[in-house]
Amino acid sequence: MRKVYGSLVAVDGLELEVGRGEFFGLLGPNGAGKSTTIGMLTTTVFPTGGRAFVSGLDVRRQAAEVKRQIGVVSQANTLDRALTVWENLYYHGRFFGVSRAKASLRADELLEQFALTERADAMVLQLSGGLAQRLMIARALVHEPQVLFLDEPTSGIDPQTRINLWRILRDLQEQGQTTLLTTHYMEEADALCERIAIIDHGKALAVGSPAELKQRHGDETLLTVTVEGDTTRLAERAERLDGVTAVEREGATVRVRTTASGGVLAQLMQAAGELGLPVRDATSLPPSLETVFLNLTGREYRE
Amino acid sequence: MSAELKTFAALLARDVRVLRRNFGQFLTRTIMQPLLFVFVFAYVFPKIGQGFHGGPRGVSFTTVLVPGLIAVAINFQGIQAVALPLVQEFSVSKEIEDRVLAPVPVWAVGLEKIVAGAMQSLIAAGVVFPIVYLVHAHGAAPSVHVHDPALFAFALLFSSLLAAALGLFIGTVLDPRKVTLLFAVVVLPLTFLGCVYYPWADLTPILWLKVLVLFNPLVYMTEGLRTSLTPELPHMAIWASMLALLGGSLALALVSLHTFTRRVVT
């Protein structure tokens, strides 16, 4: 798929396939094209080029049919302010052709499942951010969609609420709900997704399970040692150590990338001692999705 | 019923639910302006012997006012009921992002807004009619009869659709930061230059104005209602007002559905 806004290429030939029942993550920095991709798959962004199918339906030519198959939780709070919590679920079901009795039942069930029953008659403006987020997810499930889209569902909410939401999302995953999640939280993708695509500048840089990605792209451990004094000679010594692939100096800090599983940090500290440099700080960041992500997308600051 | 029609009906049902919940507010904003207007001009003025002793050709001013104020209620309600919530939904609440995910083509979501707005305009007309008919000083009663029910129904229906389509158009093109200008720049000029307080035919002495107001949709609403309610007053030819209401509703609906779709699908 491809989407161009004027001179900005938001999505640049992205190719993806998500299987039925899969919990799939789109991971990327801000502006990578995640939301535009979700927009095209959910028919609110018209693709400039390429094709995409949801449940075998063409998102360009069969937009209304595609909408019937999907549930969407967008980044913004799009709850209906003029309706109560219960009515938000009930009328959503009605929009999707669910009968009165069934919509009413689904609304009750989902309020129960998402621990919102007590707030059933509240107007949505009275809900806290976390409760509103829960209600948005519940609403997207009323009509039992084939595919659930979650666009950064946990950005800007507090850690307790996030952990609570993860529990809900994990339940969905266990129930076999096909889900496409976007996030820029590495630990979220790691905790929830069966497969992940790391995307940047509108392209998929890597696709695979979290374990595969770590093995393929994150096999380097990042060590940092901060000392008092000149780091020139320490950096020279670091370069000669076994398994070291890159050394950077920045002020009083030496950054070392290594594929060796252990011992390099100890050797570095020893070298610093031999050079008479008191060590202020030393850290070791083992392979993680974070290192995969940073290896693939670079370190420069994104707006 | 087809799946699309079911969705359309459910969207309408949601709007009816909201209208029922806010009906007090709806009544207040519908009634206040025409009630105060007839109270001052049809009751207070004749009582204190000030101004407006009869409209043109010996017809009382209240007779001029009845179709005019009904048309204002229709126009005001159509714009208010469609444009204002839409501006909110586009800027602050983002609710529209979810509403357009209802399983119908995007234009159908816009069309539902026109139908819901027209419905509110019709209710407003029904609420305002008895007020402007009944509130007046002794001897200042309006002379109003529904001479041709079909013509009256046609004028009411298409005035309401025109007003709601105008509301959708304004709601999709108005910059949310300028919403406070809506009344000063759109609603007030439309109202005061909408042949509400004077029949269009009587504008002949100010010919440039008579021509200029033909761009004002409210003129066709007032003249259409005048044709069917107070035919003894001079009014625009039936074919002209009815054609303008019909053609204007269809054209503005098409244009506004286009601007609506352009706005929500990027």
Coordinates of C-alpha atoms in Angstrom, one line a residue:
Chain A
M1 CA 0.0 0.0 0.0
R2 CA 1.0 3.6 -0.6
K3 CA -0.3 6.9 0.7
V4 CA 1.0 10.3 -0.4
Y5 CA -0.1 13.6 1.1
G6 CA 1.2 16.3 -1.2
S7 CA 5.0 15.9 -1.0
L8 CA 4.9 13.7 2.1
V9 CA 5.0 9.9 1.5
A10 CA 3.3 8.6 4.6
V11 CA 3.1 4.9 3.6
D12 CA 5.6 3.8 1.0
G13 CA 4.9 0.4 -0.5
L14 CA 4.1 -1.4 2.8
E15 CA 3.4 -5.1 2.4
L16 CA 1.9 -7.1 5.2
E17 CA -0.2 -10.2 5.8
V18 CA -2.0 -10.9 9.0
G19 CA -3.6 -14.3 9.6
R20 CA -7.0 -15.1 11.0
G21 CA -6.8 -15.2 14.8
E22 CA -3.4 -13.5 14.9
F23 CA -2.5 -10.7 17.3
F24 CA -0.3 -8.6 15.2
G25 CA 1.6 -5.4 16.1
L26 CA 2.7 -2.5 14.1
L27 CA 5.6 -0.9 15.9
G28 CA 7.3 2.2 14.9
P29 CA 8.3 5.8 15.9
N30 CA 5.9 8.7 15.6
G31 CA 5.2 9.6 12.0
A32 CA 6.3 6.1 10.8
G33 CA 3.0 5.6 9.0
K34 CA 1.2 3.4 11.5
S35 CA -2.0 5.4 11.8
T36 CA -2.2 6.1 8.1
T37 CA -1.9 2.3 7.5
I38 CA -4.7 1.7 10.0
G39 CA -6.7 4.5 8.3
M40 CA -6.4 2.8 4.9
L41 CA -7.4 -0.6 6.3
T42 CA -10.4 0.9 8.1
T43 CA -11.5 2.9 4.9
T44 CA -11.1 6.4 6.3
V45 CA -7.9 7.1 4.4
F46 CA -8.1 6.5 0.7
P47 CA -4.9 4.7 -0.6
T48 CA -2.9 6.5 -3.3
G49 CA -1.8 3.2 -4.6
G50 CA -1.7 -0.5 -3.9
R51 CA -4.5 -2.8 -2.7
A52 CA -5.6 -4.1 0.7
F53 CA -8.1 -6.7 1.7
V54 CA -9.9 -7.3 5.0
S55 CA -11.6 -10.6 5.3
G56 CA -11.2 -10.9 1.5
L57 CA -12.9 -7.5 0.9
D58 CA -11.2 -4.7 -1.0
V59 CA -10.9 -1.6 1.2
R60 CA -11.2 0.7 -1.8
R61 CA -14.1 -0.8 -3.7
Q62 CA -16.1 -2.5 -0.8
A63 CA -15.7 0.1 1.9
A64 CA -19.1 -0.3 3.4
E65 CA -18.8 -4.1 3.5
V66 CA -15.3 -3.8 5.0
K67 CA -16.7 -1.6 7.8
R68 CA -19.2 -4.3 8.7
Q69 CA -16.3 -6.7 9.4
I70 CA -14.1 -4.5 11.6
G71 CA -14.0 -2.9 15.0
V72 CA -11.9 0.2 15.5
V73 CA -10.4 1.8 18.6
S74 CA -8.9 5.1 17.4
Q75 CA -6.3 7.2 19.2
A76 CA -8.8 10.0 20.0
N77 CA -11.7 9.5 22.4
T78 CA -14.6 9.2 19.8
L79 CA -17.3 8.2 22.3
D80 CA -20.7 9.7 21.7
R81 CA -20.9 12.5 24.2
A82 CA -24.7 12.8 23.9
L83 CA -25.3 9.3 25.0
T84 CA -24.8 7.3 28.2
V85 CA -22.2 4.6 28.6
W86 CA -24.8 1.8 28.0
E87 CA -26.3 3.7 25.1
N88 CA -22.9 4.0 23.4
L89 CA -22.8 0.2 23.2
Y90 CA -26.4 -0.3 22.4
Y91 CA -26.6 2.1 19.5
H92 CA -23.3 1.0 18.1
G93 CA -24.8 -2.5 17.9
R94 CA -27.8 -1.1 16.2
F95 CA -25.7 0.7 13.6
F96 CA -24.3 -2.7 12.7
G97 CA -27.6 -4.3 12.3
V98 CA -27.7 -6.1 15.7
S99 CA -31.4 -6.6 16.8
R100 CA -32.7 -4.6 19.7
A101 CA -32.8 -7.5 22.1
K102 CA -29.3 -8.7 21.1
A103 CA -27.8 -5.2 21.2
S104 CA -29.2 -4.7 24.7
L105 CA -27.8 -8.1 25.8
R106 CA -24.4 -7.4 24.3
A107 CA -24.3 -4.0 26.0
D108 CA -25.0 -5.6 29.4
E109 CA -22.5 -8.4 28.8
L110 CA -19.7 -6.1 27.7
L111 CA -20.2 -3.7 30.6
E112 CA -19.9 -6.7 32.9
Q113 CA -16.8 -8.0 31.1
F114 CA -15.1 -4.6 31.1
A115 CA -16.1 -3.8 34.8
L116 CA -18.2 -0.8 33.7
T117 CA -21.7 -2.0 34.9
E118 CA -21.7 0.5 37.7
R119 CA -21.3 3.4 35.3
A120 CA -23.9 2.2 32.8
D121 CA -26.1 5.3 33.1
A122 CA -23.2 7.8 33.4
M123 CA -22.7 10.2 30.5
V124 CA -19.4 9.5 28.8
L125 CA -18.0 12.9 29.7
Q126 CA -18.0 11.8 33.3
L127 CA -15.6 9.0 32.6
S128 CA -11.9 9.1 33.4
G129 CA -9.4 8.5 30.6
G130 CA -8.9 4.9 31.5
L131 CA -12.6 4.1 31.7
A132 CA -13.3 5.9 28.4
Q133 CA -10.6 3.8 26.8
R134 CA -12.1 0.6 28.1
L135 CA -15.5 1.6 26.9
M136 CA -14.0 2.3 23.4
I137 CA -12.7 -1.2 23.3
A138 CA -16.0 -2.6 24.5
R139 CA -17.8 -0.6 21.9
A140 CA -15.6 -1.9 19.1
L141 CA -16.5 -5.5 20.1
V142 CA -20.3 -5.1 20.3
H143 CA -20.9 -6.4 16.7
E144 CA -18.3 -9.2 17.1
P145 CA -16.0 -7.9 14.4
Q146 CA -13.8 -10.2 12.3
V147 CA -10.8 -7.9 12.8
L148 CA -10.1 -5.5 15.7
F149 CA -8.0 -2.5 15.0
L150 CA -6.4 -0.8 18.0
D151 CA -4.5 2.4 17.2
E152 CA -2.1 3.2 20.1
P153 CA -4.7 2.2 22.7
T154 CA -2.4 2.8 25.7
S155 CA -0.7 6.1 24.7
G156 CA -1.1 8.8 27.3
I157 CA -2.7 6.7 30.1
D158 CA -1.2 5.9 33.5
P159 CA 0.7 2.6 34.2
Q160 CA -2.0 1.0 36.3
T161 CA -4.6 1.6 33.6
R162 CA -2.2 0.3 31.0
I163 CA -1.6 -3.0 32.8
N164 CA -5.3 -3.4 33.3
L165 CA -5.8 -2.9 29.5
W166 CA -3.1 -5.4 28.7
R167 CA -5.0 -8.0 30.7
I168 CA -8.1 -7.2 28.6
L169 CA -6.1 -7.4 25.4
R170 CA -4.5 -10.7 26.5
D171 CA -8.0 -12.1 27.1
L172 CA -9.0 -11.1 23.6
Q173 CA -5.8 -12.7 22.2
E174 CA -6.6 -16.0 24.0
Q175 CA -10.2 -15.9 22.6
G176 CA -8.6 -15.9 19.1
Q177 CA -9.7 -12.3 18.2
T178 CA -7.8 -11.2 15.1
T179 CA -6.2 -8.0 16.1
L180 CA -4.0 -5.4 14.6
L181 CA -2.4 -3.2 17.2
T182 CA -0.2 -0.1 16.7
T183 CA 2.1 1.0 19.4
H184 CA 5.4 2.7 20.1
Y185 CA 5.8 0.9 23.4
M186 CA 8.3 -1.9 22.8
E187 CA 7.3 -3.8 26.0
E188 CA 3.6 -3.7 24.9
A189 CA 4.4 -5.3 21.6
D190 CA 6.6 -7.8 23.3
A191 CA 4.0 -8.7 25.8
L192 CA 1.0 -8.9 23.5
C193 CA 1.8 -9.6 19.9
E194 CA 2.4 -12.9 18.3
R195 CA 4.0 -11.2 15.3
I196 CA 5.3 -7.7 14.9
A197 CA 6.2 -5.5 11.9
I198 CA 8.6 -2.7 12.7
I199 CA 7.8 0.1 10.4
D200 CA 9.5 3.4 9.7
H201 CA 9.2 6.0 6.9
G202 CA 6.1 4.0 5.6
K203 CA 8.1 0.8 5.0
A204 CA 8.3 -2.5 6.9
L205 CA 11.8 -2.9 8.2
A206 CA 11.4 -6.3 9.7
V207 CA 8.5 -8.7 10.3
G208 CA 8.5 -11.6 12.7
S209 CA 7.7 -12.9 16.2
P210 CA 9.3 -10.9 19.0
A211 CA 11.8 -13.7 19.6
E212 CA 12.8 -14.0 16.0
L213 CA 13.3 -10.2 15.7
K214 CA 15.5 -10.2 18.8
Q215 CA 17.5 -13.0 17.4
R216 CA 17.8 -11.5 13.9
H217 CA 18.3 -7.8 14.6
G218 CA 19.0 -7.4 18.3
D219 CA 21.8 -9.8 19.0
E220 CA 24.1 -7.0 20.3
T221 CA 24.3 -6.0 23.9
L222 CA 24.8 -2.3 24.5
L223 CA 27.3 -1.4 27.2
T224 CA 28.0 2.1 28.6
V225 CA 30.8 3.0 30.9
T226 CA 31.1 6.6 32.3
V227 CA 34.4 7.5 33.9
E228 CA 36.2 10.5 35.3
G229 CA 38.9 11.7 32.9
D230 CA 39.8 11.3 29.3
T231 CA 38.2 8.4 27.5
T232 CA 40.4 8.2 24.5
R233 CA 42.6 5.4 25.7
L234 CA 39.7 3.5 27.2
A235 CA 38.0 3.5 23.9
E236 CA 41.1 2.2 22.2
R237 CA 41.3 -0.7 24.7
A238 CA 37.6 -1.4 24.1
E239 CA 38.1 -1.8 20.4
R240 CA 40.6 -4.5 20.9
L241 CA 38.3 -6.7 23.1
D242 CA 36.8 -9.9 21.6
G243 CA 33.3 -9.7 20.3
V244 CA 33.1 -5.9 20.3
T245 CA 31.5 -4.6 17.1
A246 CA 31.4 -0.8 17.6
V247 CA 32.7 1.8 20.0
E248 CA 31.5 5.4 20.4
R249 CA 32.8 8.1 22.7
E250 CA 30.6 10.9 24.0
G251 CA 32.1 13.2 26.7
A252 CA 33.0 11.0 29.7
T253 CA 31.0 8.0 28.3
V254 CA 32.2 5.1 26.2
R255 CA 29.4 3.1 24.4
V256 CA 30.3 -0.4 23.3
R257 CA 28.2 -2.8 21.2
T258 CA 29.1 -6.4 21.6
T259 CA 27.9 -9.8 20.4
A260 CA 29.7 -11.6 23.2
S261 CA 27.3 -12.9 25.8
G262 CA 29.3 -11.8 28.9
G263 CA 32.5 -10.7 30.4
V264 CA 33.0 -7.6 28.2
L265 CA 31.7 -5.2 30.8
A266 CA 34.0 -6.6 33.4
Q267 CA 37.0 -6.3 31.1
L268 CA 36.1 -2.7 30.4
M269 CA 35.9 -1.9 34.1
Q270 CA 39.2 -3.6 34.6
A271 CA 40.7 -1.6 31.7
A272 CA 39.4 1.6 33.3
G273 CA 41.0 0.7 36.6
E274 CA 44.4 0.0 34.9
L275 CA 44.2 3.4 33.2
G276 CA 43.5 5.1 36.5
L277 CA 40.0 6.2 35.5
P278 CA 37.5 6.0 38.4
V279 CA 34.2 4.5 37.0
R280 CA 31.2 6.6 37.7
D281 CA 28.5 4.5 36.1
A282 CA 28.2 1.3 34.0
T283 CA 25.2 -0.2 32.3
S284 CA 24.4 -3.2 30.2
L285 CA 21.3 -3.3 27.9
P286 CA 20.8 -6.9 26.8
P287 CA 19.0 -7.7 23.4
S288 CA 15.4 -6.6 23.6
L289 CA 12.8 -5.3 21.2
E290 CA 14.1 -1.9 22.2
T291 CA 17.6 -2.7 20.9
V292 CA 16.0 -4.2 17.7
F293 CA 13.9 -1.1 17.3
L294 CA 16.8 1.3 17.8
N295 CA 19.0 -0.8 15.6
L296 CA 16.5 -0.6 12.8
T297 CA 15.0 2.9 13.1
G298 CA 18.1 4.8 14.4
R299 CA 18.4 7.1 17.3
E300 CA 17.7 10.5 16.0
Y301 CA 14.9 12.4 17.8
R302 CA 11.4 12.3 16.2
E303 CA 8.8 14.9 16.6
Chain B
M1 CA -35.1 -4.2 5.2
S2 CA -31.6 -4.1 3.6
A3 CA -28.6 -3.9 5.9
E4 CA -27.8 -0.4 4.8
L5 CA -31.4 0.8 5.5
K6 CA -31.2 -0.8 8.9
T7 CA -28.0 1.1 9.7
F8 CA -29.6 4.3 8.4
A9 CA -32.7 3.8 10.6
A10 CA -30.4 3.1 13.6
L11 CA -28.5 6.3 13.0
L12 CA -31.8 8.2 12.9
A13 CA -33.0 6.4 16.1
R14 CA -29.8 7.6 17.8
D15 CA -30.6 11.2 16.8
V16 CA -34.2 10.9 18.0
R17 CA -32.9 9.5 21.4
V18 CA -30.7 12.5 21.8
L19 CA -33.4 14.9 20.7
R20 CA -35.8 13.4 23.3
R21 CA -33.2 13.7 26.0
N22 CA -32.6 17.4 25.2
F23 CA -36.1 18.3 24.2
G24 CA -36.4 21.1 26.8
Q25 CA -33.3 22.7 25.4
F26 CA -34.7 22.2 21.9
L27 CA -38.0 23.9 22.8
T28 CA -36.3 26.8 24.5
R29 CA -34.0 27.6 21.6
T30 CA -36.8 27.2 19.1
I31 CA -39.5 29.2 21.0
M32 CA -37.7 32.2 22.5
Q33 CA -36.9 34.3 19.4
P34 CA -40.3 34.0 17.6
L35 CA -42.2 34.4 20.9
L36 CA -40.4 37.6 21.9
F37 CA -40.7 38.8 18.4
V38 CA -44.5 38.5 18.2
F39 CA -44.9 39.6 21.8
V40 CA -43.1 42.9 21.0
F41 CA -44.3 43.5 17.5
A42 CA -47.8 42.0 17.5
Y43 CA -48.8 42.6 21.1
V44 CA -46.8 45.5 22.7
F45 CA -46.6 47.7 19.6
P46 CA -50.3 47.8 18.8
K47 CA -51.1 48.2 22.6
I48 CA -48.9 51.3 22.9
G49 CA -49.9 52.6 19.6
Q50 CA -46.4 52.5 18.0
G51 CA -45.6 51.6 14.4
F52 CA -46.6 48.8 12.1
H53 CA -50.2 49.7 11.6
G54 CA -50.9 46.9 9.2
G55 CA -48.8 45.4 6.4
P56 CA -49.1 46.1 2.8
R57 CA -52.6 46.5 1.2
G58 CA -54.4 46.7 4.6
V59 CA -53.2 43.3 5.8
S60 CA -52.1 43.2 9.4
F61 CA -48.4 43.0 10.1
T62 CA -49.0 39.7 12.0
T63 CA -50.2 38.2 8.7
V64 CA -46.8 39.1 7.2
L65 CA -45.0 37.7 10.2
V66 CA -46.6 34.2 10.5
P67 CA -45.0 32.6 7.4
G68 CA -41.8 34.6 7.9
L69 CA -41.2 33.5 11.5
I70 CA -42.1 29.9 10.7
A71 CA -39.5 30.0 7.9
V72 CA -36.9 31.6 10.3
A73 CA -37.5 28.7 12.8
I74 CA -37.0 26.2 10.1
N75 CA -33.9 27.8 8.8
F76 CA -32.4 28.5 12.2
Q77 CA -33.1 24.9 13.4
G78 CA -31.7 23.3 10.3
I79 CA -28.4 25.2 10.6
Q80 CA -28.3 24.8 14.4
A81 CA -29.1 21.1 14.5
V82 CA -26.7 20.0 11.8
A83 CA -23.8 22.5 11.6
L84 CA -23.0 23.2 15.3
P85 CA -22.7 19.5 16.4
L86 CA -20.7 18.7 13.3
V87 CA -18.2 21.5 13.9
Q88 CA -17.8 20.1 17.4
E89 CA -17.4 16.6 16.1
F90 CA -14.8 17.6 13.6
S91 CA -12.7 19.6 16.0
V92 CA -13.1 18.8 19.7
S93 CA -14.8 15.5 20.1
K94 CA -13.7 13.6 17.0
E95 CA -17.0 11.6 17.3
I96 CA -17.3 11.8 13.6
E97 CA -14.3 9.4 13.2
D98 CA -16.4 6.7 14.7
R99 CA -19.7 7.6 13.2
V100 CA -18.4 7.2 9.6
L101 CA -17.3 3.7 10.5
A102 CA -21.0 2.7 10.5
P103 CA -21.4 0.1 7.7
V104 CA -22.8 2.4 5.0
P105 CA -21.2 4.5 2.4
V106 CA -19.9 7.8 4.0
W107 CA -22.4 9.9 2.0
A108 CA -25.2 8.0 3.7
V109 CA -23.9 9.2 7.1
G110 CA -24.2 12.7 5.8
L111 CA -27.6 12.1 4.3
E112 CA -28.8 10.9 7.7
K113 CA -27.7 14.2 9.2
I114 CA -29.7 16.1 6.6
V115 CA -32.8 14.0 7.3
A116 CA -32.4 14.3 11.1
G117 CA -31.9 18.1 10.7
A118 CA -35.0 18.4 8.5
M119 CA -37.0 16.5 11.0
Q120 CA -36.0 19.0 13.7
S121 CA -36.9 21.9 11.4
L122 CA -40.3 20.4 10.9
I123 CA -40.9 20.0 14.6
A124 CA -39.7 23.6 15.1
A125 CA -42.2 24.8 12.5
G126 CA -45.0 22.9 14.3
V127 CA -44.0 24.4 17.7
V128 CA -43.7 28.0 16.3
F129 CA -46.9 28.0 14.3
P130 CA -49.4 28.2 17.2
I131 CA -47.2 30.8 19.0
V132 CA -47.0 33.3 16.1
Y133 CA -50.6 32.6 15.2
L134 CA -52.0 33.1 18.7
V135 CA -49.8 35.8 20.3
H136 CA -51.1 39.2 19.3
A137 CA -53.1 42.2 20.6
H138 CA -56.8 42.4 20.2
G139 CA -57.7 43.3 16.6
A140 CA -54.2 42.4 15.3
A141 CA -55.0 38.8 14.5
P142 CA -53.2 37.3 11.4
S143 CA -55.3 36.2 8.5
V144 CA -53.8 32.7 7.9
H145 CA -55.4 29.7 6.1
V146 CA -54.0 26.6 4.6
H147 CA -55.5 27.0 1.2
D148 CA -53.7 24.2 -0.4
P149 CA -52.5 21.5 2.0
A150 CA -50.3 19.7 -0.6
L151 CA -48.6 23.0 -1.5
F152 CA -48.1 23.8 2.2
A153 CA -46.7 20.3 2.9
F154 CA -44.4 20.6 -0.1
A155 CA -43.1 24.1 1.1
L156 CA -42.6 22.9 4.7
L157 CA -40.8 19.7 3.7
F158 CA -38.4 21.2 1.1
S159 CA -37.8 24.3 3.3
S160 CA -36.7 21.9 6.0
L161 CA -34.5 19.8 3.7
L162 CA -32.9 23.0 2.3
A163 CA -32.2 24.3 5.8
A164 CA -30.6 21.0 6.9
A165 CA -28.5 20.7 3.7
L166 CA -27.3 24.3 4.3
G167 CA -26.5 23.2 7.9
L168 CA -24.4 20.2 6.6
F169 CA -22.6 22.4 4.1
I170 CA -21.8 25.0 6.7
G171 CA -20.7 22.3 9.2
T172 CA -18.3 20.8 6.8
V173 CA -16.6 24.0 5.5
L174 CA -16.7 26.2 8.6
D175 CA -13.3 26.6 10.3
P176 CA -14.1 25.5 14.0
R177 CA -12.2 28.6 15.3
K178 CA -14.7 30.8 13.5
V179 CA -17.8 29.2 14.7
T180 CA -18.7 32.2 16.8
L181 CA -19.0 34.2 13.6
L182 CA -21.7 31.8 12.3
F183 CA -24.5 33.9 13.7
A184 CA -23.1 37.3 12.8
V185 CA -22.1 36.4 9.3
V186 CA -24.6 33.8 8.2
V187 CA -27.7 33.5 10.4
L188 CA -28.4 37.2 11.0
P189 CA -28.0 38.4 7.4
L190 CA -30.0 35.5 6.1
T191 CA -32.8 36.3 8.6
F192 CA -33.0 40.1 8.2
L193 CA -32.6 39.9 4.4
G194 CA -34.9 36.8 4.1
C195 CA -38.2 38.6 3.3
V196 CA -39.3 37.6 6.8
Y197 CA -40.8 41.0 7.8
Y198 CA -41.8 42.1 4.3
P199 CA -43.0 40.2 1.2
W200 CA -40.4 40.0 -1.6
A201 CA -42.7 41.7 -4.1
D202 CA -42.8 44.8 -2.0
L203 CA -39.1 45.3 -2.4
T204 CA -39.5 46.8 -5.9
P205 CA -38.6 50.3 -4.7
I206 CA -35.2 49.0 -3.7
L207 CA -34.6 47.0 -6.9
W208 CA -30.9 46.1 -6.2
L209 CA -31.9 44.5 -2.9
K210 CA -34.8 42.7 -4.5
V211 CA -32.3 41.1 -6.9
L212 CA -29.6 40.5 -4.3
V213 CA -31.8 38.7 -1.8
L214 CA -32.6 36.0 -4.5
F215 CA -29.2 34.5 -3.4
N216 CA -30.7 34.0 0.1
P217 CA -32.3 30.5 0.5
L218 CA -34.5 31.8 3.3
V219 CA -36.3 34.0 0.8
Y220 CA -37.7 30.9 -1.0
M221 CA -38.8 29.4 2.3
T222 CA -40.7 32.5 3.4
E223 CA -42.2 33.1 0.0
G224 CA -43.1 29.4 -0.4
L225 CA -44.9 29.4 2.9
R226 CA -46.5 32.8 2.1
T227 CA -47.9 31.4 -1.1
S228 CA -49.5 28.5 0.8
L229 CA -50.6 30.3 4.0
T230 CA -51.3 34.0 3.1
P231 CA -52.0 34.1 -0.6
E232 CA -53.7 37.5 -0.3
L233 CA -50.3 39.0 0.3
P234 CA -48.2 39.6 -2.8
H235 CA -45.8 36.7 -3.2
M236 CA -43.3 35.2 -5.6
A237 CA -44.8 33.1 -8.4
I238 CA -45.6 29.6 -7.1
W239 CA -43.5 27.8 -9.7
A240 CA -40.5 30.0 -8.8
S241 CA -40.5 29.5 -5.0
M242 CA -41.3 25.8 -5.3
L243 CA -38.7 25.1 -8.0
A244 CA -36.1 27.0 -5.9
L245 CA -36.9 25.0 -2.8
L246 CA -36.9 21.6 -4.7
G247 CA -33.8 22.4 -6.8
G248 CA -32.0 24.2 -4.0
S249 CA -32.5 21.3 -1.6
L250 CA -31.2 18.7 -4.1
A251 CA -28.3 20.8 -5.3
L252 CA -27.2 21.8 -1.8
A253 CA -27.6 18.2 -0.5
L254 CA -25.3 16.9 -3.3
V255 CA -22.7 19.6 -2.7
S256 CA -22.8 19.2 1.1
L257 CA -22.6 15.4 0.8
H258 CA -19.5 15.9 -1.4
T259 CA -17.8 18.3 1.0
F260 CA -18.7 16.0 3.9
T261 CA -17.2 12.9 2.2
R262 CA -14.1 14.9 1.3
R263 CA -13.7 16.0 4.9
V264 CA -13.9 12.6 6.5
V265 CA -12.1 10.4 4.0
T266 CA -8.6 11.8 3.4

